[in-house]
Amino acid sequence: MIDSEKDKRYISVGGPSTDSKVTLSIYKDEIDLPALTTLIGCEPTSARRKGEKISGRPKMPPARIGQWFLEAPKELEFAEKVQFLLESTEPNADVWQMIAQSHTIRLSCAIFLHSWTEGFVLSPGIMSGLAAKHWEFSLSMYSAEGDEIVDSFLRNHQDNQEGKDVN
């Protein structure tokens, strides 16, 4: 007979996604990088014109299209990364509409799963910010391997049990 909370054993699975990459990606065949940077109001993390190679990476093919990228800081949570990019760039929706007429604008997101189920929430403010700036939302999710899922499951269980008397 279980008569106290300390006698119950729980294993937690899932939770918020903590491993992600979020990048504002802008593409155009004949891209004017200085003009685009001025319009956006901040320097890109990286950028290259069509045909340029990435310095220091000789095996990479030349860019098939002009590219302008701004990456969010790695240490932020997923929604915070999106918010960071919204706040770091030009706030005027008319400027973004003008850019969107001749460029592809995409918020490129990658989530790296470490459990069976993880997730995130984007607030209405973030969603309306993406729409106002004409940013497409692209999400790629990368699943953990079977052993990684089991290891995460056991690690979470162990973390939940540390400091608790389960006898």
Coordinates of C-alpha atoms in Angstrom, one line a residue:
M1 CA 0.0 0.0 0.0
I2 CA 1.4 3.4 -1.1
D3 CA 0.6 6.0 1.5
S4 CA 3.0 8.8 0.8
E5 CA 4.3 10.8 -2.2
K6 CA 7.9 9.6 -1.6
D7 CA 6.8 6.0 -2.3
K8 CA 5.5 6.8 -5.8
R9 CA 8.0 6.6 -8.7
Y10 CA 7.7 8.6 -11.8
I11 CA 9.7 8.8 -14.9
S12 CA 9.5 12.0 -17.0
V13 CA 9.7 11.9 -20.7
G14 CA 9.7 14.9 -23.1
G15 CA 9.6 18.6 -22.4
P16 CA 10.8 21.7 -24.1
S17 CA 13.3 21.5 -26.9
T18 CA 16.6 22.8 -25.7
D19 CA 18.8 22.1 -28.7
S20 CA 18.0 24.2 -31.7
K21 CA 19.3 26.5 -34.4
V22 CA 17.4 29.5 -35.8
T23 CA 18.6 31.5 -38.7
L24 CA 17.1 34.3 -40.7
S25 CA 17.9 33.3 -44.3
I26 CA 17.4 35.7 -47.3
Y27 CA 18.0 34.6 -50.9
K28 CA 18.2 36.3 -54.2
D29 CA 20.0 35.4 -57.4
E30 CA 21.7 38.7 -57.9
I31 CA 21.8 39.9 -54.3
D32 CA 23.1 43.3 -53.3
L33 CA 24.6 42.5 -49.9
P34 CA 25.5 46.0 -48.7
A35 CA 22.1 47.4 -49.7
L36 CA 20.3 44.5 -48.1
T37 CA 22.3 44.8 -44.9
T38 CA 21.4 48.5 -44.7
L39 CA 17.7 47.8 -45.1
I40 CA 17.7 45.1 -42.5
G41 CA 19.7 47.3 -40.0
C42 CA 22.3 44.8 -38.8
E43 CA 25.3 42.8 -40.1
P44 CA 24.8 39.2 -41.2
T45 CA 26.4 36.3 -39.5
S46 CA 27.5 35.2 -43.0
A47 CA 26.7 36.2 -46.6
R48 CA 27.8 35.4 -50.1
R49 CA 27.0 36.2 -53.6
K50 CA 26.0 33.7 -56.3
G51 CA 29.1 31.8 -57.4
E52 CA 31.2 32.7 -54.3
K53 CA 32.8 29.9 -52.2
I54 CA 33.0 29.8 -48.5
S55 CA 36.5 30.8 -47.4
G56 CA 38.3 28.0 -45.6
R57 CA 36.0 25.3 -47.0
P58 CA 37.4 24.4 -50.4
K59 CA 35.3 21.3 -50.9
M60 CA 32.0 23.3 -50.6
P61 CA 30.5 24.1 -54.0
P62 CA 30.0 27.8 -54.9
A63 CA 26.7 29.4 -53.9
R64 CA 24.0 28.6 -56.4
I65 CA 22.1 31.8 -55.2
G66 CA 23.0 34.9 -53.2
Q67 CA 22.6 34.3 -49.5
W68 CA 22.3 36.5 -46.4
F69 CA 22.2 34.8 -43.0
L70 CA 21.6 36.0 -39.4
E71 CA 21.9 33.4 -36.7
A72 CA 20.4 33.7 -33.2
P73 CA 22.6 33.0 -30.2
K74 CA 23.0 29.3 -29.4
E75 CA 22.3 29.8 -25.6
L76 CA 18.8 31.0 -26.0
E77 CA 15.6 28.8 -25.9
F78 CA 13.9 28.2 -29.2
A79 CA 11.2 30.9 -28.9
E80 CA 13.8 33.4 -27.5
K81 CA 15.9 32.8 -30.7
V82 CA 13.0 33.7 -32.9
Q83 CA 12.2 36.8 -30.8
F84 CA 15.9 37.8 -30.9
L85 CA 15.9 37.8 -34.7
L86 CA 12.6 39.7 -34.8
E87 CA 13.9 42.4 -32.4
S88 CA 17.4 42.6 -34.0
T89 CA 16.1 43.4 -37.5
E90 CA 14.3 46.4 -39.1
P91 CA 10.9 46.8 -37.4
N92 CA 9.1 48.5 -40.3
A93 CA 6.8 46.0 -42.1
D94 CA 6.9 48.1 -45.3
V95 CA 10.6 47.6 -45.6
W96 CA 10.1 43.9 -45.3
Q97 CA 7.3 43.9 -47.8
M98 CA 9.7 45.6 -50.2
I99 CA 12.4 43.1 -49.6
A100 CA 9.9 40.2 -49.9
Q101 CA 9.0 41.4 -53.4
S102 CA 12.4 40.5 -54.8
H103 CA 13.9 38.1 -52.2
T104 CA 13.0 34.9 -50.5
I105 CA 12.9 35.4 -46.8
R106 CA 12.8 32.4 -44.6
L107 CA 13.2 31.7 -40.9
S108 CA 15.2 28.5 -41.0
C109 CA 14.8 26.5 -37.8
A110 CA 16.3 23.1 -36.8
I111 CA 15.3 21.2 -33.7
F112 CA 17.6 18.4 -32.5
L113 CA 15.5 16.0 -30.4
H114 CA 17.0 14.3 -27.4
S115 CA 13.9 12.5 -26.3
W116 CA 10.7 10.9 -27.6
T117 CA 8.8 14.1 -27.4
E118 CA 9.9 17.7 -27.1
G119 CA 8.2 20.9 -28.1
F120 CA 8.0 24.7 -28.1
V121 CA 5.4 27.4 -28.1
L122 CA 5.4 30.5 -30.2
S123 CA 3.3 33.3 -28.8
P124 CA 0.8 35.3 -30.9
G125 CA 3.2 38.2 -30.8
I126 CA 6.0 36.2 -32.3
M127 CA 3.6 34.7 -35.0
S128 CA 2.3 38.1 -35.9
G129 CA 5.9 39.4 -36.1
L130 CA 6.8 36.7 -38.5
A131 CA 3.8 37.5 -40.7
A132 CA 4.3 41.3 -40.6
K133 CA 7.9 40.8 -41.8
H134 CA 6.9 38.3 -44.5
W135 CA 9.1 35.6 -43.1
E136 CA 8.4 32.0 -44.2
F137 CA 8.8 29.6 -41.3
S138 CA 10.8 26.4 -42.1
L139 CA 11.2 23.8 -39.5
S140 CA 13.4 20.7 -39.7
M141 CA 13.4 18.2 -36.8
Y142 CA 16.2 15.8 -36.3
S143 CA 15.3 12.7 -34.2
A144 CA 17.6 11.2 -31.6
E145 CA 18.8 7.6 -32.3
G146 CA 17.2 4.8 -30.2
D147 CA 20.1 4.6 -27.8
E148 CA 20.1 8.4 -27.3
I149 CA 16.4 8.3 -26.4
V150 CA 16.9 5.5 -23.9
D151 CA 19.9 7.3 -22.4
S152 CA 18.0 10.6 -22.1
F153 CA 15.0 8.7 -20.6
L154 CA 17.3 7.1 -17.9
R155 CA 19.2 10.3 -17.3
N156 CA 16.0 12.2 -16.7
H157 CA 14.8 9.5 -14.4
Q158 CA 18.1 9.6 -12.5
D159 CA 18.0 13.4 -12.3
N160 CA 14.5 13.2 -10.9
Q161 CA 15.5 10.7 -8.2
E162 CA 18.7 12.5 -7.0
G163 CA 18.2 13.8 -3.5
K164 CA 15.0 12.0 -3.1
D165 CA 14.5 9.1 -0.7
V166 CA 12.6 6.5 -2.7
N167 CA 12.8 3.6 -0.1

